[in-house]
mmCIF file of C-alpha atoms in Angstrom:
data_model
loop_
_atom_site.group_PDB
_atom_site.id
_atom_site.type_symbol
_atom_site.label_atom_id
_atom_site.label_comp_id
_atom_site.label_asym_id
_atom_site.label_seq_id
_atom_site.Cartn_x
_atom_site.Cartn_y
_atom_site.Cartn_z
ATOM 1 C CA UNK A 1 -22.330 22.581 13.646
ATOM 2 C CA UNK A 2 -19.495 22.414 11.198
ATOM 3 C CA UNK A 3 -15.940 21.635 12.580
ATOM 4 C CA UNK A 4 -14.612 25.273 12.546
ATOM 5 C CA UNK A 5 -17.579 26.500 14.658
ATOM 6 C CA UNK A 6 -17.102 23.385 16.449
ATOM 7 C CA UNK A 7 -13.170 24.319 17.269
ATOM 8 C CA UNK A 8 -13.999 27.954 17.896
ATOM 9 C CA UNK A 9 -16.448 27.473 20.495
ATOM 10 C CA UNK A 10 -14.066 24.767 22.471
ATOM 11 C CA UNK A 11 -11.239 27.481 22.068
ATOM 12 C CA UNK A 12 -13.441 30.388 23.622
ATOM 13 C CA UNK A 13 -15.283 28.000 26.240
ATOM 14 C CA UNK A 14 -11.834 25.573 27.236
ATOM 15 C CA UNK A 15 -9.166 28.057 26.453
ATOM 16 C CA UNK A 16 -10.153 31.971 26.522
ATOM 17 C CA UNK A 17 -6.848 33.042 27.335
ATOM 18 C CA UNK A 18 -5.208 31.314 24.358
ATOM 19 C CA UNK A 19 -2.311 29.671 26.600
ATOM 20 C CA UNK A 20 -2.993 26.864 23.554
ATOM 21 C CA UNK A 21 -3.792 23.956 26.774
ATOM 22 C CA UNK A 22 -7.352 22.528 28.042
ATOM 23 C CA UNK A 23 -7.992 21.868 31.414
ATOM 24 C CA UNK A 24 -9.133 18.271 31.840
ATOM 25 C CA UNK A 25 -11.889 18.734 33.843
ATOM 26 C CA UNK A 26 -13.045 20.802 32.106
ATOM 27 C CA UNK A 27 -12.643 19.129 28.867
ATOM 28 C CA UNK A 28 -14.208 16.317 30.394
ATOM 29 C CA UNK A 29 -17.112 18.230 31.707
ATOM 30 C CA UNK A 30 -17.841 20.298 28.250
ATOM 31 C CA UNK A 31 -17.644 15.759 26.620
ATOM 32 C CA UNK A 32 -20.190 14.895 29.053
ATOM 33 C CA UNK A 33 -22.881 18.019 29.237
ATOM 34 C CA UNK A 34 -22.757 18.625 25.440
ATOM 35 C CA UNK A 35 -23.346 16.549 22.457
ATOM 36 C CA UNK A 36 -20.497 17.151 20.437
ATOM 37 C CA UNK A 37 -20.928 16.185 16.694
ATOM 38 C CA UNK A 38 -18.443 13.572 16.919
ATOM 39 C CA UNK A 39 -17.577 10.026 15.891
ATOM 40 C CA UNK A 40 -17.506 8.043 19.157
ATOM 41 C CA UNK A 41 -13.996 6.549 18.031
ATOM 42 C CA UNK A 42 -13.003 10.491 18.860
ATOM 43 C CA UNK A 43 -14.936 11.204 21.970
ATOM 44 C CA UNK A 44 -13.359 7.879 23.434
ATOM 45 C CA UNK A 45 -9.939 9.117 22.369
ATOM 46 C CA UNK A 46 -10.543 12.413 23.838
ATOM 47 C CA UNK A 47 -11.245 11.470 26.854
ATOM 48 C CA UNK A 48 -8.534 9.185 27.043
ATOM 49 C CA UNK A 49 -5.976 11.932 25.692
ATOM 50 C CA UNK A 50 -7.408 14.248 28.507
ATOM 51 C CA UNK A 51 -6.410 11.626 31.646
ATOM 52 C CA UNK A 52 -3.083 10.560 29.649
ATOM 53 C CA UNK A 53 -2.018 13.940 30.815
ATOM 54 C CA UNK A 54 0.577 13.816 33.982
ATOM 55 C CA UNK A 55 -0.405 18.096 34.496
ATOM 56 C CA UNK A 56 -3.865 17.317 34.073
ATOM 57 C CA UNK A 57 -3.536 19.644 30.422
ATOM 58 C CA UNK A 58 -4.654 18.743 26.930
ATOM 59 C CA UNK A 59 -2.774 20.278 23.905
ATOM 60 C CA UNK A 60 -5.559 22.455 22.115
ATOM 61 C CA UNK A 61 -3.767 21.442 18.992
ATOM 62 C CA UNK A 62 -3.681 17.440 19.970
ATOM 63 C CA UNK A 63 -7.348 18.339 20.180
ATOM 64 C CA UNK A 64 -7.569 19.744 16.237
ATOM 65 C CA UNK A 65 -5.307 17.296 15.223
ATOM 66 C CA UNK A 66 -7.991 14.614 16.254
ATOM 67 C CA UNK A 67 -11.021 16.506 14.888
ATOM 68 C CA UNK A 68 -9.213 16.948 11.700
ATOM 69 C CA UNK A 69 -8.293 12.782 11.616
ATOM 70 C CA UNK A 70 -4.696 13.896 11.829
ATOM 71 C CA UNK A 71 -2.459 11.569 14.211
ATOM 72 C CA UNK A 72 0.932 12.888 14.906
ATOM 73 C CA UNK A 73 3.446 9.830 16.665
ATOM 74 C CA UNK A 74 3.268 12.232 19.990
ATOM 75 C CA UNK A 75 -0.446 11.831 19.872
ATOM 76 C CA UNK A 76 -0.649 8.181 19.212
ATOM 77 C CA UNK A 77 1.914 7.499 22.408
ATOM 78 C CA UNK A 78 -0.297 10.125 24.568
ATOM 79 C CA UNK A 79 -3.606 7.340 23.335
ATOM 80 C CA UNK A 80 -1.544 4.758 24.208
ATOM 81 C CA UNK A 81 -0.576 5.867 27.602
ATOM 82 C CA UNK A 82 -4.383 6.715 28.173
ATOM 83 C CA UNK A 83 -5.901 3.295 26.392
ATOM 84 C CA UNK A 84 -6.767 1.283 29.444
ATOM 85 C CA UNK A 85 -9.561 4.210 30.004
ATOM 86 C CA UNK A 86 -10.906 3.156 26.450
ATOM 87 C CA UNK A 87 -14.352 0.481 26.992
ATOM 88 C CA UNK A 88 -12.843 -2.762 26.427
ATOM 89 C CA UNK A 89 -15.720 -3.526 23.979
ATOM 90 C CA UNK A 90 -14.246 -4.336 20.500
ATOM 91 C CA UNK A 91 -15.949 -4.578 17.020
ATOM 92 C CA UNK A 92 -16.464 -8.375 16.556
ATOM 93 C CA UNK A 93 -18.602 -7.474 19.294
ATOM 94 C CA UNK A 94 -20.794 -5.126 17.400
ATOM 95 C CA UNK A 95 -24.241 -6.631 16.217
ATOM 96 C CA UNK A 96 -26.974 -5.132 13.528
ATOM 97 C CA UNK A 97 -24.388 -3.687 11.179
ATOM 98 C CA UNK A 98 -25.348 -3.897 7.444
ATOM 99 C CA UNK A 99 -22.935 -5.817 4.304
ATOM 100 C CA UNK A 100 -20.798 -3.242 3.922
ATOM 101 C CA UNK A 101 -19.983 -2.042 7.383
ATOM 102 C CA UNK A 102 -19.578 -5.779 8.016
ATOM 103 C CA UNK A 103 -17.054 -5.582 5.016
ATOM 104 C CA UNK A 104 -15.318 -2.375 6.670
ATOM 105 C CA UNK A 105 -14.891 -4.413 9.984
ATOM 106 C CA UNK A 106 -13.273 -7.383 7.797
ATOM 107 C CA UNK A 107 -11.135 -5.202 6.738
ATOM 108 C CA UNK A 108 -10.219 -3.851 9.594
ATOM 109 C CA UNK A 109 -9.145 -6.808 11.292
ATOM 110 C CA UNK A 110 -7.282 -8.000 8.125
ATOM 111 C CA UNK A 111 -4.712 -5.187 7.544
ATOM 112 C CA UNK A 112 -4.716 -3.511 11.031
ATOM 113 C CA UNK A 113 -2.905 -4.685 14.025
ATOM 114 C CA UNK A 114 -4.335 -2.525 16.940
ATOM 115 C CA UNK A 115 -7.903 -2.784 18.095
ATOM 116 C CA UNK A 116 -7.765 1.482 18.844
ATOM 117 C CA UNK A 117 -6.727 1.423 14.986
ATOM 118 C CA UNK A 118 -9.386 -0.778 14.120
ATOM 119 C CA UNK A 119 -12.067 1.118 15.696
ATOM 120 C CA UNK A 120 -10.615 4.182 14.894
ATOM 121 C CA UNK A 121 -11.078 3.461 10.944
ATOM 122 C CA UNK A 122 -14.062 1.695 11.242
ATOM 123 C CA UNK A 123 -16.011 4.616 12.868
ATOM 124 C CA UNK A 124 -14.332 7.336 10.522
ATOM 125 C CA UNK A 125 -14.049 5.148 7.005
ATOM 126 C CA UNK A 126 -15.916 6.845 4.497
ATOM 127 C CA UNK A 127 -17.462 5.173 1.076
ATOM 128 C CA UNK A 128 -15.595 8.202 -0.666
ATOM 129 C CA UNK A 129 -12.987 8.235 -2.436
ATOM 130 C CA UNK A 130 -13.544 4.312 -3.222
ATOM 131 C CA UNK A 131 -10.409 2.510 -3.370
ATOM 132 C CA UNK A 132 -10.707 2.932 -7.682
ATOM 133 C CA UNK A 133 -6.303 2.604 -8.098
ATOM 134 C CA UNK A 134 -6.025 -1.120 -7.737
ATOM 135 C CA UNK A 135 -9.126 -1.936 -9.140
ATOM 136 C CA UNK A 136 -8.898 0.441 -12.349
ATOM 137 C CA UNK A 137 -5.205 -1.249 -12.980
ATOM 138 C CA UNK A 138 -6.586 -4.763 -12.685
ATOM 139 C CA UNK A 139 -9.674 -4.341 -15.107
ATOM 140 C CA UNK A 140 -6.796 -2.496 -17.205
ATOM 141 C CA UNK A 141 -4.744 -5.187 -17.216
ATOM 142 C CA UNK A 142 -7.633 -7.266 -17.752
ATOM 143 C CA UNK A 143 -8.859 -5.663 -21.118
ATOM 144 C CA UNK A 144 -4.983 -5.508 -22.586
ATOM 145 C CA UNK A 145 -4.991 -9.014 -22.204
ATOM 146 C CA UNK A 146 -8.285 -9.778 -23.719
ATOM 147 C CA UNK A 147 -7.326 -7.576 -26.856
ATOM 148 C CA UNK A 148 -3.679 -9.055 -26.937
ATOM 149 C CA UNK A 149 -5.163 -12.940 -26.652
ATOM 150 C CA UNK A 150 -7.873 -12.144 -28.787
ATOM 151 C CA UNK A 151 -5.403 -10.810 -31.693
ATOM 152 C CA UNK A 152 -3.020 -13.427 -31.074
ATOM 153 C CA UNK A 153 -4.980 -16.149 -30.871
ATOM 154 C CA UNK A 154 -3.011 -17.190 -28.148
ATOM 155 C CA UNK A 155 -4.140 -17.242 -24.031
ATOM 156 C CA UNK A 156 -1.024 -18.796 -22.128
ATOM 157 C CA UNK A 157 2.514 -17.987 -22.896
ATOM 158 C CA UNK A 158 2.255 -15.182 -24.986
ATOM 159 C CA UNK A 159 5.901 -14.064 -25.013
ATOM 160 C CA UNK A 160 6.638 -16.700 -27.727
ATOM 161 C CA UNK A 161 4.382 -15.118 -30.077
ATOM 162 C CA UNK A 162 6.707 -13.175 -32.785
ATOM 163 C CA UNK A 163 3.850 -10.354 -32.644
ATOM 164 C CA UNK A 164 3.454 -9.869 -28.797
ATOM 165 C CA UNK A 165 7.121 -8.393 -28.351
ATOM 166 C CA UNK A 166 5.906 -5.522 -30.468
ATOM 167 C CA UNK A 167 3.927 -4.120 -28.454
ATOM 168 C CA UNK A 168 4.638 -0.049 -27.332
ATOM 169 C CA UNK A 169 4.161 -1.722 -23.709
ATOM 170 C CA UNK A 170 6.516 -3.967 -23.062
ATOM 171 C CA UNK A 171 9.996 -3.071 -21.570
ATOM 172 C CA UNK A 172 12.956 -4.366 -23.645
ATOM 173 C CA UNK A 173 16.641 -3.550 -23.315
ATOM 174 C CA UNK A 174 16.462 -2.251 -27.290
ATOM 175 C CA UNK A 175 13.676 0.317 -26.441
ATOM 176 C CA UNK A 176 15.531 2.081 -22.757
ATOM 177 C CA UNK A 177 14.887 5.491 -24.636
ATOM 178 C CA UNK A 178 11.358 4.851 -24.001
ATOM 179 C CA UNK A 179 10.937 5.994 -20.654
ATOM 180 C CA UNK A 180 7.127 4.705 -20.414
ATOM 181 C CA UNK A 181 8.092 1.154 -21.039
ATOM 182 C CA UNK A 182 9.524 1.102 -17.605
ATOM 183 C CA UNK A 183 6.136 1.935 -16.470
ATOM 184 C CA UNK A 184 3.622 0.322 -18.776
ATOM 185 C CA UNK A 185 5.320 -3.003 -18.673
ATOM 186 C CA UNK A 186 2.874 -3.735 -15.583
ATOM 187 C CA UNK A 187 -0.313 -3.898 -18.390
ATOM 188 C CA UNK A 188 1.179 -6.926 -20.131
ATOM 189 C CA UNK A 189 1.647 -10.254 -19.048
ATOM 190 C CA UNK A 190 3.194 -14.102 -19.813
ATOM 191 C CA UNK A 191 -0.391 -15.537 -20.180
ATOM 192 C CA UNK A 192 -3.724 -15.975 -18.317
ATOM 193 C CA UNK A 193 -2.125 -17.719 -15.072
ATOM 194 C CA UNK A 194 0.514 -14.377 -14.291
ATOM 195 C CA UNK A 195 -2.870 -12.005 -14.839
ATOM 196 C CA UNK A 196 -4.647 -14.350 -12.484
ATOM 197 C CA UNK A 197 -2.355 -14.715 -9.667
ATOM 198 C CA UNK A 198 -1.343 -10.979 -9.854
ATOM 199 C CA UNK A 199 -4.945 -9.890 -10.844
ATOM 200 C CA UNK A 200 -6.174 -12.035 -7.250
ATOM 201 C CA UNK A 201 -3.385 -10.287 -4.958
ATOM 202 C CA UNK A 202 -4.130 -6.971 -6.459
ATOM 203 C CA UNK A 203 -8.022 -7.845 -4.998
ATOM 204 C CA UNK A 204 -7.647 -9.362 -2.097
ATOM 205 C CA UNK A 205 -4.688 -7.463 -0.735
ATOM 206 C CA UNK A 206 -4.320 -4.150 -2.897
ATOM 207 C CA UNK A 207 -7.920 -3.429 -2.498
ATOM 208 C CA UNK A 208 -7.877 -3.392 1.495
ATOM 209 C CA UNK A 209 -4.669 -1.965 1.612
ATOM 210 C CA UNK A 210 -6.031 1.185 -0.385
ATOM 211 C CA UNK A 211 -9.768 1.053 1.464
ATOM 212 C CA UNK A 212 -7.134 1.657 4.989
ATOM 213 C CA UNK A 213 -4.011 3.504 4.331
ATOM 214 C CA UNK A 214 -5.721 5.749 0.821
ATOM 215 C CA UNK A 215 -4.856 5.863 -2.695
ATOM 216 C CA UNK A 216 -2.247 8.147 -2.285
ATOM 217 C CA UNK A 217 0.365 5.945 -0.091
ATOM 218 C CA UNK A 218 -0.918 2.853 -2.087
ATOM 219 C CA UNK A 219 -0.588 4.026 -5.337
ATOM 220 C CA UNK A 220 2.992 5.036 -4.538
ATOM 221 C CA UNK A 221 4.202 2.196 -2.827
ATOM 222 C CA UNK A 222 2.505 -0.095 -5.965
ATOM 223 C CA UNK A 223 4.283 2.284 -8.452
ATOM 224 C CA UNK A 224 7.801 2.442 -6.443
ATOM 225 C CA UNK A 225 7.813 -1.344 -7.004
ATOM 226 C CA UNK A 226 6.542 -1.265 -10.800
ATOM 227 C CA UNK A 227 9.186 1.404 -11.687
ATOM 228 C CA UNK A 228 12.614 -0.391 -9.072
ATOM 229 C CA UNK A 229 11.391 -3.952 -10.850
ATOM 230 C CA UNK A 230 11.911 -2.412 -14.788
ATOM 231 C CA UNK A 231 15.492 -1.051 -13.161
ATOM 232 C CA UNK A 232 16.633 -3.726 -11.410
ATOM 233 C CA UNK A 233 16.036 -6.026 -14.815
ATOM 234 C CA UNK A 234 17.609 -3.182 -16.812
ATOM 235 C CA UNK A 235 20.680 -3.671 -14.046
ATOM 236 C CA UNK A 236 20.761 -7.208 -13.231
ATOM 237 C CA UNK A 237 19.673 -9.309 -16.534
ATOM 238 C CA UNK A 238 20.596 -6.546 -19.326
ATOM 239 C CA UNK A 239 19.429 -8.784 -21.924
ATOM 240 C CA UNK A 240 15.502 -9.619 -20.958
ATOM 241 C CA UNK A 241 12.917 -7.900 -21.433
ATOM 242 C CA UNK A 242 10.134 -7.730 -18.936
ATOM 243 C CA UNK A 243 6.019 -8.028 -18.593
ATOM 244 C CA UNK A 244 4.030 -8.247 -15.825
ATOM 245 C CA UNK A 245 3.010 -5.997 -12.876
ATOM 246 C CA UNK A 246 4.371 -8.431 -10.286
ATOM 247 C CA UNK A 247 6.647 -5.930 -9.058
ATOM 248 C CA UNK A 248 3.938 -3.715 -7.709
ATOM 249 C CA UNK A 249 2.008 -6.948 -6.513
ATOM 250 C CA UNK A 250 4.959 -8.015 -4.899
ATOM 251 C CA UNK A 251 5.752 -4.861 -2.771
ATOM 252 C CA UNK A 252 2.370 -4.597 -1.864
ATOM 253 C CA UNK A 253 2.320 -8.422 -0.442
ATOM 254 C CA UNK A 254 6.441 -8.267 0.968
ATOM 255 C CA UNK A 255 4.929 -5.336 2.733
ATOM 256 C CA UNK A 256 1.673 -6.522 4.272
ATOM 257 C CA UNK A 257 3.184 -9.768 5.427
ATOM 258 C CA UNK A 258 5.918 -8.255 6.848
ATOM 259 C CA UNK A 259 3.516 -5.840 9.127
ATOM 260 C CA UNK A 260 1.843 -9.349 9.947
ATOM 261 C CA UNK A 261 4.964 -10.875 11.289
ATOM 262 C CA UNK A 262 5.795 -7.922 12.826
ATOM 263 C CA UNK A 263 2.469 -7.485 14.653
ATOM 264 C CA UNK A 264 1.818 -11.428 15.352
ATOM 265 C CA UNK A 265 0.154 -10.966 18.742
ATOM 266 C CA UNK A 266 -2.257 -8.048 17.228
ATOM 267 C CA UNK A 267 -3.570 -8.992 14.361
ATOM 268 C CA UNK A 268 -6.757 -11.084 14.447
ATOM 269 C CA UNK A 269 -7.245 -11.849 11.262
ATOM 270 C CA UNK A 270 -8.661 -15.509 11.300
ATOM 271 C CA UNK A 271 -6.016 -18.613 10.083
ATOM 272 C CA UNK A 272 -3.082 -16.241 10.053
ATOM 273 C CA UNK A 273 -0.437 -19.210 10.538
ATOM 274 C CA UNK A 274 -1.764 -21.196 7.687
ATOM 275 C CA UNK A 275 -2.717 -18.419 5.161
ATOM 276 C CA UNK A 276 0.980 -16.748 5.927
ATOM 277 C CA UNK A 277 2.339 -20.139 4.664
ATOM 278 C CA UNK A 278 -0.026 -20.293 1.327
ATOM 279 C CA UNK A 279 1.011 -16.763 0.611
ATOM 280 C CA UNK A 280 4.961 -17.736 0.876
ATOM 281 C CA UNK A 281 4.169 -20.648 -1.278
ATOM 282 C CA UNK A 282 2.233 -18.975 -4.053
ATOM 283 C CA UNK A 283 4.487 -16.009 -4.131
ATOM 284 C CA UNK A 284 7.272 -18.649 -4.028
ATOM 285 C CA UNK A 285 5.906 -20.728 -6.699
ATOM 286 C CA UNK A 286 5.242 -17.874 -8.760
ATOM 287 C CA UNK A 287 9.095 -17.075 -8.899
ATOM 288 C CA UNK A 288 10.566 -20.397 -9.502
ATOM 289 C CA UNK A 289 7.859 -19.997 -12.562
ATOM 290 C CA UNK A 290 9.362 -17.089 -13.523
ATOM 291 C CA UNK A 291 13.021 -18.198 -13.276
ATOM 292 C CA UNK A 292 11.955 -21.477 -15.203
ATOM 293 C CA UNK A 293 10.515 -19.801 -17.900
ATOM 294 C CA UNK A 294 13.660 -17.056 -18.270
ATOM 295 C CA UNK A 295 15.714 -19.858 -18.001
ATOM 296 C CA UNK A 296 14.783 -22.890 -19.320
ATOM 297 C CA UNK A 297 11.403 -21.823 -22.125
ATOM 298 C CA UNK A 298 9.547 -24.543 -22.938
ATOM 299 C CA UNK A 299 9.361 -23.392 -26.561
ATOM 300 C CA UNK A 300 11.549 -22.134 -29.145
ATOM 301 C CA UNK A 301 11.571 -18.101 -28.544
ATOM 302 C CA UNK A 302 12.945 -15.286 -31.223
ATOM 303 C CA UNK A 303 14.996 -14.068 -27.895
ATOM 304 C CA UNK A 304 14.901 -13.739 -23.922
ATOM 305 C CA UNK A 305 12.033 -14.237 -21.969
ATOM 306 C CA UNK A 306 11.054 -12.107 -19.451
ATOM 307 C CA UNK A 307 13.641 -11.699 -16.393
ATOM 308 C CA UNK A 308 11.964 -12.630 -13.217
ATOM 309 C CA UNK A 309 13.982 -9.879 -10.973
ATOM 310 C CA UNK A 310 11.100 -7.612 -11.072
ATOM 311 C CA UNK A 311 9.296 -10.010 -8.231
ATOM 312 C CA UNK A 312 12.992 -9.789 -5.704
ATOM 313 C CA UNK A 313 12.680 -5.770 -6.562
ATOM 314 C CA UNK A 314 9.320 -5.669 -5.614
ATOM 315 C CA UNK A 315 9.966 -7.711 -2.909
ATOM 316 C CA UNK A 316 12.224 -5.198 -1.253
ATOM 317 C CA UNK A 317 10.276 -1.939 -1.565
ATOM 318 C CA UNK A 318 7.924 -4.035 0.377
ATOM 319 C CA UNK A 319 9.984 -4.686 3.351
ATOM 320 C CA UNK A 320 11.240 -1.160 3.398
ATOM 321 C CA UNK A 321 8.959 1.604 1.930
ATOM 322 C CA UNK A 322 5.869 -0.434 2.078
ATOM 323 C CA UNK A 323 6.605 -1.803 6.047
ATOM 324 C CA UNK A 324 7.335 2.144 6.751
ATOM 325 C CA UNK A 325 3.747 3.093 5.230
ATOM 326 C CA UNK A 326 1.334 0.374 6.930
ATOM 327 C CA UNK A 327 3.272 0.826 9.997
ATOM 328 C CA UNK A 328 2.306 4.736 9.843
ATOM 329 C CA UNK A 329 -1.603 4.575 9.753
ATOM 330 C CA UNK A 330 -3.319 7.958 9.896
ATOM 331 C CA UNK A 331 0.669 9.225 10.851
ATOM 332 C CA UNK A 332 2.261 12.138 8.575
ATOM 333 C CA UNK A 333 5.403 10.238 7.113
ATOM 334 C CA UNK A 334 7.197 13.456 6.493
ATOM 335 C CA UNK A 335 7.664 13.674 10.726
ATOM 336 C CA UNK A 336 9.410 10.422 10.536
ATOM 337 C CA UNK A 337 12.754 10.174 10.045
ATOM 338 C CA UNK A 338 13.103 6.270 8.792
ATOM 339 C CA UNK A 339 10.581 7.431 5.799
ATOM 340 C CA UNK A 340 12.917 9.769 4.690
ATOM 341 C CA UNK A 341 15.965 7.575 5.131
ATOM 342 C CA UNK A 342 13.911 4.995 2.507
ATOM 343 C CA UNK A 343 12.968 7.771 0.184
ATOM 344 C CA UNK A 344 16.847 8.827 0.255
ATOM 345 C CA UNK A 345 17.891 5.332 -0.413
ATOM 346 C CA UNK A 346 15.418 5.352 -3.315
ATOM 347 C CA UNK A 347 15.917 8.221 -4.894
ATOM 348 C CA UNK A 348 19.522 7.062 -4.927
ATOM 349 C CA UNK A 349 19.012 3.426 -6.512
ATOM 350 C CA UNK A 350 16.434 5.782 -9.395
ATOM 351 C CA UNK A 351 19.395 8.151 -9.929
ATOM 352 C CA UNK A 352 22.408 4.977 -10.081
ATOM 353 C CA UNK A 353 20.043 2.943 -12.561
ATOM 354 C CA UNK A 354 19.302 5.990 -14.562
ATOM 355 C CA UNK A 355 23.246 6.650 -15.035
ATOM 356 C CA UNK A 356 23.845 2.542 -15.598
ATOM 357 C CA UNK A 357 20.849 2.518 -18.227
ATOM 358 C CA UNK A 358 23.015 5.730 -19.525
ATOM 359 C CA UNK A 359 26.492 4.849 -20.025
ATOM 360 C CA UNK A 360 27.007 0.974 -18.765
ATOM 361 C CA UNK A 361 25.599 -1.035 -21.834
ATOM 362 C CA UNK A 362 28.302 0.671 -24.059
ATOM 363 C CA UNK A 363 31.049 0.554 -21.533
ATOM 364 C CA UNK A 364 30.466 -3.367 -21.041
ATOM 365 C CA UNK A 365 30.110 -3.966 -24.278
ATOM 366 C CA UNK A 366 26.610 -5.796 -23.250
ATOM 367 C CA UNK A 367 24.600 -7.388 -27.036
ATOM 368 C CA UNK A 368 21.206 -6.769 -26.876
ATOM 369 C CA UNK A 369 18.862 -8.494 -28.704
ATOM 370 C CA UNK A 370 17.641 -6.641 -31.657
ATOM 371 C CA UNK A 371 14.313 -5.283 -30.793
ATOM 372 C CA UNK A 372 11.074 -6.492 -32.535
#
C-alpha cells in the first residue's frame, strides 16, 4: 500500500464526513487491528499525538504531516505533551543492528539532542541521497592542493610562493570584479596543516551534520559562511587577500557547539566536557595561526598574507543561521519567524558589503596591492 492509498483509506474509515479531525479511539483502534505500513518511530508518535489531545481529536492533517516526515513546531509541542506515552526504551538499547545502522545511531546521538529526535531519524534515515556536499568539497579541496603542491614544489606555506597568488581562485582585493573569487577562495589553502584541520572538521562534523539535517540546509549554512568570510575580509582588512574554506568550517562548528551548549542535559554524546574543550582549543589555535601568519610571516612575502577574519565571520553565521537550522530538525524554517529575522539580517550585511566593495575603496583612498 503506497502512502496515498494509505491516507485515503484513513480519511474514508477515521473521517467520512471530512470535518478534517480523527477520533482517538478510533485512531487508536484502526493502529492496533491493522498493520499499517509504517516506521514504528511513526506509529509510536501517532499514538502519542492521539492521547496529547485535551478533546480527544487528532488533526487529519497532523496525521499527513507525519506520514509525509513533515514536523510543523505545533506538532512537535502536541509529541511533546504526549511523550511520556512513548516506551521508554532508547537506541543504545537496541542489539543485532549491522555497521552502518550502528553508524546511523552514532550519529544520532552526536548531533541530536532529544531521544524522540534520535529515534525519529534513526528509524526514517535513508542511505539516499548520501551526504556527497561535504565530502565532494573536501576531496576537491584535496586534489587543488595536490596539483598546486605538486607544481610548486612546495607543501606548507604556499602563499609565499610568487606563482600561487596567481591563481583564478584565490580572493584578492585587486581582483573584487571577479565575483567567483569570493566563492572559490574555499578550494585553496596556506599549506597541508589548514587542508588538514579544515579537511578533518569538514568529516567529522560536516559529514553528520548533512547525514541529519540534508544537503540542502547544510550546503547553505557552509556556503553563507564561505561567501560573509570573503566580505567581511573585503570590509575589515581591505588589503589581504584570502584562502581557505575555514569560513564554512567555522560556521558549521560555531553552530554545532553552540546547539551542544545549548542542549547540555540532552545530548549523550560520550566525553562531551572534554571534547567541547579540544574543539575551542583547535579552533582557537587555528586563529592565533592565522593572525600570526597575517601579521607577523615568517618569510619574506611579495604582499599580504591571507586575513584571518574569514574564521570570526564564519564564526557568527554559526551562532545565528547555523544555531536556527540544527535547532529546527525535520521543522519548515519558513514558519519560523527568528529564521527570517537571520535571513533579513543577512541579506542586509550581502547588500552593505556589496555597496562598500562598490564605492568605499575609492572614497578612502585604500592602496591595494597590485595584483599578481
Amino acid at each position: 500500500m503506497d502512502r496515498s492509498s494509505l491516507l485515503q483509506l484513513i480519511q474514508e474509515q477515521l473521517d467520512p464526513d471530512n470535518t478534517g479531525f480523527i477520533g482517538v479511539e478510533t485512531f487508536a483502534s484502526l493502529v492496533h487491528s491493522h498493520e499499517l505500513p509504517l516506521d514504528p518511530a511513526k506509529l509510536e508518535m501517532l499514538v502519542a499525538l492521539a492521547q496529547s489531545n485535551d478533546e480527544g481529536q487528532i488533526c487529519y492533517q497532523e496525521l499527513v504531516d507525519l506520514i509525509s516526515s513533515k514536523r510543523s513546531s505545533s506538532f512537535k509541542r502536541a509529541i511533546a505533551n504526549g511523550q511520556r506515552a512513548l516506551p521508554r526504551d532508547v537506541l543504545l538499547d537496541e542489539t543485532g543492528l549491522g555497521f552502518y545502522k550502528r553508524f546511523v545511531r552514532y550519529v544520532a546521538y552526536e548531533i541530536l539532542p532529544c531521544e524522540m529526535d534520535r529515534r525519529w531519524y534513526f528509524y526514517q534515515h535513508r542511505t539516499c541521497p548520501p551526504p556527497i556536499f561535504m565530502a565532494a568539497i573536501t576531496l576537491t579541496q584535496i586534489i587543488v592542493f595536490l596539483c598546486y603542491g605538486a607544481r610548486l614544489n612546495r607543501w606548507v606555506l604556499q602563499t609565499y610562493h610568487p606563482e600561487y597568488m596567481k591563481s583564478p581562485l584565490v580572493y584578492h582585493p585587486g581582483h573584487r570584479a571577479r565575483a567567483w573569487r569570493f566563492f572559490t577562495y574555499m578550494f585553496m589553502h596556506v599549506g597541508l596543516e589548514q587542508l588538514g584541520f579544515n579537511a578533518l572538521l569538514q568529516l567529522m562534523i560536516g559529514v553528520p551534520l548533512e547525514m541529519v539535517h540534508g544537503i540542502l540546509r547544510i550546503s547553505f549554512l557552509y556556503l553563507a559562511g564561505v561567501l560573509a568570510g570573503s566580505l567581511t575580509v573585503s570590509i575589515t582588512d581591505m588589503r589581504a587577500p584570502l584562502v581557505g574554506g575555514s569560513g564554512g568550517v567555522y560556521a558549521l562548528c560555531s553552530a554545532h557547539l553552540a546547539n551542544v551548549v545549548m542542549n547540555w542535559a540532552g545530548m549523550r554524546c560520550p566525553y562531551k566536557l572534554l571534547r567541547m574543550v579540544l574543539a575551542l582549543v583547535c579552533m582557537s589555535s587555528e586563529v592565533g595561526r592565522a593572525v600570526w601568519l597575517r601579521f607577523s610571516p615568517p618569510l619574506v612575502a611579495s604582499g599580504p598574507q591571507p586575513s584571518f577574519m574569514a574564521h570570526l565571520a564564519g564564526a557568527i553565521v554559526g551562532i545565528s543561521m547555523g544555531l536556527t537550522i540544527l535547532r529546527s530538525y525535520e521543522e519548515n524554517l519558513q514558519d519560523q519567524c527568528v529564521w527570517w529575522v537571520v535571513l533579513l539580517s543577512y541579506a542586509t550585511f550581502l547588500v552593505f558589503a556589496v555597496f562598500w566593495n562598490i564605492f568605499a575603496y575609492d572614497l578612502l583612498g585604500t592602496h591595494i596591492p597590485p595584483p599578481p
